[in-house]
Short mmCIF file of N, CA and C in Angstrom, two decimals:
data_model
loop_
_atom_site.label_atom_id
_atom_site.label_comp_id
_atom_site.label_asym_id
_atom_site.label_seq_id
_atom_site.Cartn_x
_atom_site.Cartn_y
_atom_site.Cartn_z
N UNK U 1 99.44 -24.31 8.03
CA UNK U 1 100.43 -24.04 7.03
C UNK U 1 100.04 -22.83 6.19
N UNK U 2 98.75 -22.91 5.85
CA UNK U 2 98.80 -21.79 5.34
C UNK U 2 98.56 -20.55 5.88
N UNK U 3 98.20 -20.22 6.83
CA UNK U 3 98.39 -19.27 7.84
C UNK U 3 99.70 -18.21 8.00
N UNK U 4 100.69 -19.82 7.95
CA UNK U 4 102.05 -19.07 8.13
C UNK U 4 102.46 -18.59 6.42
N UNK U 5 102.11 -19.35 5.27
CA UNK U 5 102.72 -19.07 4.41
C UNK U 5 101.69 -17.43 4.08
N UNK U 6 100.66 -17.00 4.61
CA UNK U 6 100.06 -15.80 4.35
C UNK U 6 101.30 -14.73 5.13
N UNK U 7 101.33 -15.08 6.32
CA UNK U 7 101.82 -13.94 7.16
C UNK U 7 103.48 -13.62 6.03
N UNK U 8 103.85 -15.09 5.61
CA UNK U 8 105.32 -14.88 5.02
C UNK U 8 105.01 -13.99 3.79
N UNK U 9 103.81 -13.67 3.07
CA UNK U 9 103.81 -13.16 2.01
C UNK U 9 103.27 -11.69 2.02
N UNK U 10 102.35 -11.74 2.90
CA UNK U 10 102.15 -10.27 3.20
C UNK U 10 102.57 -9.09 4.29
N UNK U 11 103.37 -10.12 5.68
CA UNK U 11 103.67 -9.45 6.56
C UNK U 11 105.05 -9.16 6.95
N UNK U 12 105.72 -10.27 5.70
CA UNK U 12 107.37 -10.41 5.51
C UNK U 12 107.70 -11.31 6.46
N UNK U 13 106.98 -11.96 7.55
CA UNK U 13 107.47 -12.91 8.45
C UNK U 13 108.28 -13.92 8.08
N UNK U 14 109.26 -14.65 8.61
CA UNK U 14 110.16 -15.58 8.71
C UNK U 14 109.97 -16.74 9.37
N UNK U 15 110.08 -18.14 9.00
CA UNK U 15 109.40 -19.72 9.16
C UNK U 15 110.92 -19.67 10.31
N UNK U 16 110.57 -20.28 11.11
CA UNK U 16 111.50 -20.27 12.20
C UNK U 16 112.22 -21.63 12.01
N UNK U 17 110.61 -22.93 12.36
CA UNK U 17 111.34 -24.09 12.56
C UNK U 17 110.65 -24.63 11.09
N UNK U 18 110.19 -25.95 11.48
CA UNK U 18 109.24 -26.63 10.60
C UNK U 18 108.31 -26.71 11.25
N UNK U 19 106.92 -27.73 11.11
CA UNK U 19 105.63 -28.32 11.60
C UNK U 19 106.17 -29.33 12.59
N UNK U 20 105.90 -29.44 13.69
CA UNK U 20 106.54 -30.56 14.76
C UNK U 20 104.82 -31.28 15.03
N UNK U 21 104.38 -31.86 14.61
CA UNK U 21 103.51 -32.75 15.39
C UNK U 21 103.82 -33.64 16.49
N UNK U 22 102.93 -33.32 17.49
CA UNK U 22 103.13 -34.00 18.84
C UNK U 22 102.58 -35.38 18.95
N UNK U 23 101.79 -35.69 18.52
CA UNK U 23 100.96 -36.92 17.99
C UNK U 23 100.87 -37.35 16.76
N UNK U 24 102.27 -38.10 16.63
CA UNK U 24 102.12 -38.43 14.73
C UNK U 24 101.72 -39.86 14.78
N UNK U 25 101.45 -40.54 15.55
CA UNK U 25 100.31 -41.68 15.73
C UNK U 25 98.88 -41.53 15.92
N UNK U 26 98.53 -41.86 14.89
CA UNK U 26 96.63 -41.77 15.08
C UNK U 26 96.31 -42.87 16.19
N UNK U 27 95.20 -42.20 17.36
CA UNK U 27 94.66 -43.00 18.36
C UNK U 27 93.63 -44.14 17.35
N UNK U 28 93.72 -45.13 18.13
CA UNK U 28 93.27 -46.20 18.27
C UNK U 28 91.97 -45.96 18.52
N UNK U 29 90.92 -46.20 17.69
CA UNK U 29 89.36 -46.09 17.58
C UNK U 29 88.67 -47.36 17.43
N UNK U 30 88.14 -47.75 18.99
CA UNK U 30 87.55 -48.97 18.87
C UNK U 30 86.21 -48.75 18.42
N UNK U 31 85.56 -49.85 17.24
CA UNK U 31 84.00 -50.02 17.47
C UNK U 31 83.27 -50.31 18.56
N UNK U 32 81.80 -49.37 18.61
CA UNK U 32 81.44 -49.47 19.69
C UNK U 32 79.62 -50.48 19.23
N UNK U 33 79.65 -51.40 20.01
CA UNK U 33 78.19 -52.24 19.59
C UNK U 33 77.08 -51.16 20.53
N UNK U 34 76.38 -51.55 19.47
CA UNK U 34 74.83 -50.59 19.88
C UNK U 34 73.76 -51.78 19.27
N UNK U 35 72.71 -51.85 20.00
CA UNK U 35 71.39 -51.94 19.44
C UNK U 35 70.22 -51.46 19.49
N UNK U 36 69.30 -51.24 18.73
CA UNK U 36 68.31 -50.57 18.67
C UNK U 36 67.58 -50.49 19.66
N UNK U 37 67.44 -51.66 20.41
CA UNK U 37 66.31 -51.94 21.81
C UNK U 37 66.55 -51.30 22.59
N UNK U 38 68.46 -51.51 22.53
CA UNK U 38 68.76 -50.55 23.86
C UNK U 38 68.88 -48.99 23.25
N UNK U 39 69.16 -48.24 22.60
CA UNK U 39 68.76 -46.98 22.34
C UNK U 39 67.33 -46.73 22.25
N UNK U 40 66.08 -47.31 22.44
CA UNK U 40 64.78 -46.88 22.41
C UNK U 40 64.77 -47.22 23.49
N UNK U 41 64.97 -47.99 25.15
CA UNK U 41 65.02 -48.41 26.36
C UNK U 41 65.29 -46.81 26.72
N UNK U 42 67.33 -46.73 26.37
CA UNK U 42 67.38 -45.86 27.28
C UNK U 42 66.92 -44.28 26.79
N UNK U 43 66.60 -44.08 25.83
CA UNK U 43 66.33 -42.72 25.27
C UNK U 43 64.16 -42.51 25.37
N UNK U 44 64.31 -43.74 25.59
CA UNK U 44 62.43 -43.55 25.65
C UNK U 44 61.63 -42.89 24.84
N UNK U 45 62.66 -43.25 23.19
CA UNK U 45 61.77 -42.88 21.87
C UNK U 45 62.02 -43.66 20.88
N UNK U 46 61.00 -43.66 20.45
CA UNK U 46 60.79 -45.00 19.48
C UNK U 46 61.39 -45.13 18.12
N UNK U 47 62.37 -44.67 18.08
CA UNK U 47 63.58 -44.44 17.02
C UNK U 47 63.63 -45.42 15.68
N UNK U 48 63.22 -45.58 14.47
CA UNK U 48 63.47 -46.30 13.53
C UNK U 48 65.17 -46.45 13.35
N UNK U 49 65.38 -47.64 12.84
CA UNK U 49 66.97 -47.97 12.29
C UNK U 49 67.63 -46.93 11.61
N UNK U 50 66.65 -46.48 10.93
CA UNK U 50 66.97 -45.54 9.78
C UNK U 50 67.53 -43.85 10.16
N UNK U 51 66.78 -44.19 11.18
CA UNK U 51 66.87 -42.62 11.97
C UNK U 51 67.87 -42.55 12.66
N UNK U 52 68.14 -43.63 13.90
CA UNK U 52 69.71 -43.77 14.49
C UNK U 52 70.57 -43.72 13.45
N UNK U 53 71.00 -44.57 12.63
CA UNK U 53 72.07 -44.63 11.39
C UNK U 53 72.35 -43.49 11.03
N UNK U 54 71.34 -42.51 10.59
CA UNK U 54 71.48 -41.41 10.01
C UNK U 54 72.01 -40.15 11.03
N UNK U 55 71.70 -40.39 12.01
CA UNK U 55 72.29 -39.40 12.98
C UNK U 55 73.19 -39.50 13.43
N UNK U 56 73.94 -41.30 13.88
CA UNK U 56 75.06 -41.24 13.93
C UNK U 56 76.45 -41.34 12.63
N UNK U 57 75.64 -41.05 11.46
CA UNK U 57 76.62 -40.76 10.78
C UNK U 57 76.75 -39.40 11.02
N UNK U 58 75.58 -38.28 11.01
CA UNK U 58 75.98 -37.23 10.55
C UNK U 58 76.60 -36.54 12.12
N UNK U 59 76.73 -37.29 12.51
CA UNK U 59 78.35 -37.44 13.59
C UNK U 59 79.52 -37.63 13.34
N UNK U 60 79.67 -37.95 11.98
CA UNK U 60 80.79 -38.62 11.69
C UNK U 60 81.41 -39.85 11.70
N UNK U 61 80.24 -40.87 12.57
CA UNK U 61 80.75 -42.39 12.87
C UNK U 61 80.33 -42.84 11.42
N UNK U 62 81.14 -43.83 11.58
CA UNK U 62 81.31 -45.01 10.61
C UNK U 62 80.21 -46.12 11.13
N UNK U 63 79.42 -46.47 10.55
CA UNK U 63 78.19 -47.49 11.47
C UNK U 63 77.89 -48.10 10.39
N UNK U 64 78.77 -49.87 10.53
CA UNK U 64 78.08 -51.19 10.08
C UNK U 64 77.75 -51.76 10.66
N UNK U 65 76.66 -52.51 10.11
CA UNK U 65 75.87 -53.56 10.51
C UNK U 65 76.56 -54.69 11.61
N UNK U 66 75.82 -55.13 12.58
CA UNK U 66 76.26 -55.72 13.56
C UNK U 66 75.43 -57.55 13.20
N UNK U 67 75.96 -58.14 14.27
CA UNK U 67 75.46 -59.08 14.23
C UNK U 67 74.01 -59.93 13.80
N UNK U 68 73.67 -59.00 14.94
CA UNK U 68 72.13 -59.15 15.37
C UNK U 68 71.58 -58.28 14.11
N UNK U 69 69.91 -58.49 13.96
CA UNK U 69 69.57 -57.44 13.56
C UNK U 69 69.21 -56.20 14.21
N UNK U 70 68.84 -55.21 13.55
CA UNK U 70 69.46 -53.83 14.55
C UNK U 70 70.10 -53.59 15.00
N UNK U 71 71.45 -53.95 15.38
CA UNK U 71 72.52 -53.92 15.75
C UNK U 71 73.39 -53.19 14.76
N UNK U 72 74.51 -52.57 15.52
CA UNK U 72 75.82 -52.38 14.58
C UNK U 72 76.77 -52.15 15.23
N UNK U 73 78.10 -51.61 14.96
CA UNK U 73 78.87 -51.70 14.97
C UNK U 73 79.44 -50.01 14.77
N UNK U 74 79.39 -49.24 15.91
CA UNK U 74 79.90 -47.72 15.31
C UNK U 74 81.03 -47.26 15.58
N UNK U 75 81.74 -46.86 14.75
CA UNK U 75 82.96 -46.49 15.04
C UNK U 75 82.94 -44.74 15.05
N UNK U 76 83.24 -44.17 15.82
CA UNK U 76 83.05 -42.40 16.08
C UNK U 76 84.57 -42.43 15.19
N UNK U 77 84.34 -40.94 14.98
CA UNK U 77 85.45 -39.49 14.52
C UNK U 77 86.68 -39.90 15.18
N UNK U 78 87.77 -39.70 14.68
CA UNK U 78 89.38 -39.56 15.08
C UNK U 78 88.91 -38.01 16.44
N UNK U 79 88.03 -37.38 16.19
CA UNK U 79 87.73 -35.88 16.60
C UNK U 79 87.05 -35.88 17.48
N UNK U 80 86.26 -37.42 17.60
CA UNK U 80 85.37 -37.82 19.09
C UNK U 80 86.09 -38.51 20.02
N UNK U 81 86.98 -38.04 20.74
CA UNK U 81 87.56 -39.13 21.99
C UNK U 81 86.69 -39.20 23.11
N UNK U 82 85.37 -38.30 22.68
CA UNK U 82 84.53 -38.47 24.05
C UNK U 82 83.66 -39.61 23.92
N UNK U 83 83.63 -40.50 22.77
CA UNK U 83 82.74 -41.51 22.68
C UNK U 83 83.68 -42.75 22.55
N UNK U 84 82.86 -43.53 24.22
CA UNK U 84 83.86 -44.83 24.09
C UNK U 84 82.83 -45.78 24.42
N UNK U 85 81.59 -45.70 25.31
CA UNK U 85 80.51 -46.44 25.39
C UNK U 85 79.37 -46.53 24.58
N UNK U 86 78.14 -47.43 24.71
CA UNK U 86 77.32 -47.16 24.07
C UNK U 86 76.11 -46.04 24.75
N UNK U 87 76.12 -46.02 26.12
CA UNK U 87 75.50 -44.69 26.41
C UNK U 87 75.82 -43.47 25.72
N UNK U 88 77.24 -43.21 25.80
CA UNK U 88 77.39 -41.91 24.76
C UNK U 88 77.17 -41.60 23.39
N UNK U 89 76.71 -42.59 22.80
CA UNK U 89 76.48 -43.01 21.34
C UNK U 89 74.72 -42.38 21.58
N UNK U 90 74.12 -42.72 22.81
CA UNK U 90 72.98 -43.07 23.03
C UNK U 90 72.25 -41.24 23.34
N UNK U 91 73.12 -40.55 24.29
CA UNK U 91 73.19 -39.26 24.48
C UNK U 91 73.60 -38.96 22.82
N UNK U 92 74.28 -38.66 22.24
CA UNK U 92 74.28 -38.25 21.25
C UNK U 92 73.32 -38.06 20.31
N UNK U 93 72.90 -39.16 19.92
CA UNK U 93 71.40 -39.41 19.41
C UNK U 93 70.08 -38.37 19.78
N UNK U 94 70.15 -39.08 21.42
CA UNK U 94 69.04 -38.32 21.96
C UNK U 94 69.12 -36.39 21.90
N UNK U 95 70.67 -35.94 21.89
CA UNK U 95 70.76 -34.78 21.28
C UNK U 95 70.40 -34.01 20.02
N UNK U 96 71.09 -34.78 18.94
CA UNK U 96 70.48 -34.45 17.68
C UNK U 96 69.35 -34.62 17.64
N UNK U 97 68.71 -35.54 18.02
CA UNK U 97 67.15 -35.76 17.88
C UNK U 97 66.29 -34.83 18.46
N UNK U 98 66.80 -34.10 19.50
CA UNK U 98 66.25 -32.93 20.32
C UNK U 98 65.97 -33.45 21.61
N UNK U 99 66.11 -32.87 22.53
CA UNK U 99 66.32 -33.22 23.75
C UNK U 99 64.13 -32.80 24.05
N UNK U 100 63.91 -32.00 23.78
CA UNK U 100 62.56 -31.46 23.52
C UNK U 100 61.28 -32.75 22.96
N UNK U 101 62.32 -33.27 22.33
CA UNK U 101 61.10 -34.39 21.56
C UNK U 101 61.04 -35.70 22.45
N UNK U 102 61.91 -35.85 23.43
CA UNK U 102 62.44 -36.54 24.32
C UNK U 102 61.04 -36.75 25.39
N UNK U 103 59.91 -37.94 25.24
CA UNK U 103 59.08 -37.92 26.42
C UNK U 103 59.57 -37.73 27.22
N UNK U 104 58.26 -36.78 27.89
CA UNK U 104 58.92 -36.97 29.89
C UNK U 104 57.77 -37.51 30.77
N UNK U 105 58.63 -38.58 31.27
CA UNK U 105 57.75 -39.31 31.89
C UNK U 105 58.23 -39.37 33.61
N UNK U 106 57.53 -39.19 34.47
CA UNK U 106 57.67 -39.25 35.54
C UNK U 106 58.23 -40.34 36.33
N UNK U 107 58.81 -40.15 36.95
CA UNK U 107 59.74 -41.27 37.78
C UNK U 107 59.03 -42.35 38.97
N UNK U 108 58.92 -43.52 38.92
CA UNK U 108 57.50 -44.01 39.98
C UNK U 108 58.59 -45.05 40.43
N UNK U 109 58.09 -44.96 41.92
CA UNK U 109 58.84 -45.64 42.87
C UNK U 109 57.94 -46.05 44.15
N UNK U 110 58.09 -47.26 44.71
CA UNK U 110 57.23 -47.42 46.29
C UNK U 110 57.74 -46.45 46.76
N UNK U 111 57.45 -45.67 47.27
CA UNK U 111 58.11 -44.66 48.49
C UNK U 111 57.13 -45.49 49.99
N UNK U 112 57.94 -45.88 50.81
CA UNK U 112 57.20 -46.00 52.18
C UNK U 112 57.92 -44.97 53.25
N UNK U 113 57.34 -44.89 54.04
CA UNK U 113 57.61 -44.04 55.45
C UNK U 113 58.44 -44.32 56.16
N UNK U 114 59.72 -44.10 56.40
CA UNK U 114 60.99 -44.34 57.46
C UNK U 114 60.11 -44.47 58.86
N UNK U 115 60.76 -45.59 59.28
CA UNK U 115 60.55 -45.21 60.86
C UNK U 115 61.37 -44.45 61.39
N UNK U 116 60.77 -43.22 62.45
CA UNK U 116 61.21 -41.63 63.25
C UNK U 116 62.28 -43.06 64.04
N UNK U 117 63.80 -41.74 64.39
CA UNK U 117 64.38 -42.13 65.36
C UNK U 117 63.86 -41.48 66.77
N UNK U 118 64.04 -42.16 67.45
CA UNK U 118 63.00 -41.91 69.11
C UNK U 118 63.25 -40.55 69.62
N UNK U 119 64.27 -40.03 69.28
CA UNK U 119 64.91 -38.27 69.29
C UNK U 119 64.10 -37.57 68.41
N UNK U 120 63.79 -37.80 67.68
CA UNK U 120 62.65 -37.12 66.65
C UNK U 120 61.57 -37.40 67.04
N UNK U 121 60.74 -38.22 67.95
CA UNK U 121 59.82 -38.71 67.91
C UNK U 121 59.38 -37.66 69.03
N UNK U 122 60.49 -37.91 70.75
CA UNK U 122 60.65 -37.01 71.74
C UNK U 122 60.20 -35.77 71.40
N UNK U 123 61.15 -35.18 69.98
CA UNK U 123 60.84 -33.26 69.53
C UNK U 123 59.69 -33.24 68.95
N UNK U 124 59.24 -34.45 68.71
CA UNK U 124 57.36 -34.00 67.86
C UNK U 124 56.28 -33.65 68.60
N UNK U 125 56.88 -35.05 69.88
CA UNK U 125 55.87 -34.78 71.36
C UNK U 125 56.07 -32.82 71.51
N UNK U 126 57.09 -32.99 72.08
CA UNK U 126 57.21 -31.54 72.97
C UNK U 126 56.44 -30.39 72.35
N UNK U 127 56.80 -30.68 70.41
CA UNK U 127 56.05 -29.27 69.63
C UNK U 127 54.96 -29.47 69.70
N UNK U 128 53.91 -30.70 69.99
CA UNK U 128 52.46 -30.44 70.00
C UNK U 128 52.16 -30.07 71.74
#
């Protein structure tokens, strides 16, 4: 609005229509449950209450207290439609917090040895 009322005052422009909003219903913003265990599980840092809370406010969520303790209840931004799980609550976090401060810990798995199919086995003969 005021954009247009500048251009009308300094550029002589003319208001054509009115403001048409395409979405004059605000979306529906569900709370999303989080708990602490599981944001230090999946982020693999040892995060105080105090520290999540504070980061996901200065996101803009709304975050009360949940059931449990450590728990809550976050509700994201009219401006966040990208947050609908608690993983993304969880990425978020782990962003502000720095992706840098983020241990890295190596990935450990049995690995065992496939058994060769007999066609592979044939081309191993021949190359020795």
């Amino acid at each position: 609005m005021r954009a247009a009322q500048l251009l009308q005052e300094l550029a002589g422009a003319s208001i054509a229509s009115a403001v048409n909003d395409s979405q004059s219903v605000a979306p529906i913003i569900a709370p999303i449950a989080l708990d602490l265990g599981y944001v230090r599980s999946l982020s693999g840092v040892d995060f105080t209450a105090e520290r999540v809370v504070k980061l996901l406010e200065g996101l803009g969520c709304t975050v009360k207290s949940g059931t449990a303790p450590d728990s809550w209840l976050v509700t994201p931004p009219s401006h966040r439609s990208d947050l609908h799980i608690p993983e993304e609550l969880i990425e978020e976090v782990a962003r502000l917090h720095g992706y840098d401060a983020v241990p890295v810990q190596p990935l450990t798995a049995p690995l065992e040895p496939q058994p060769q199919e007999p066609v592979w086995q044939l081309g191993n003969l021949v190359m020795q």
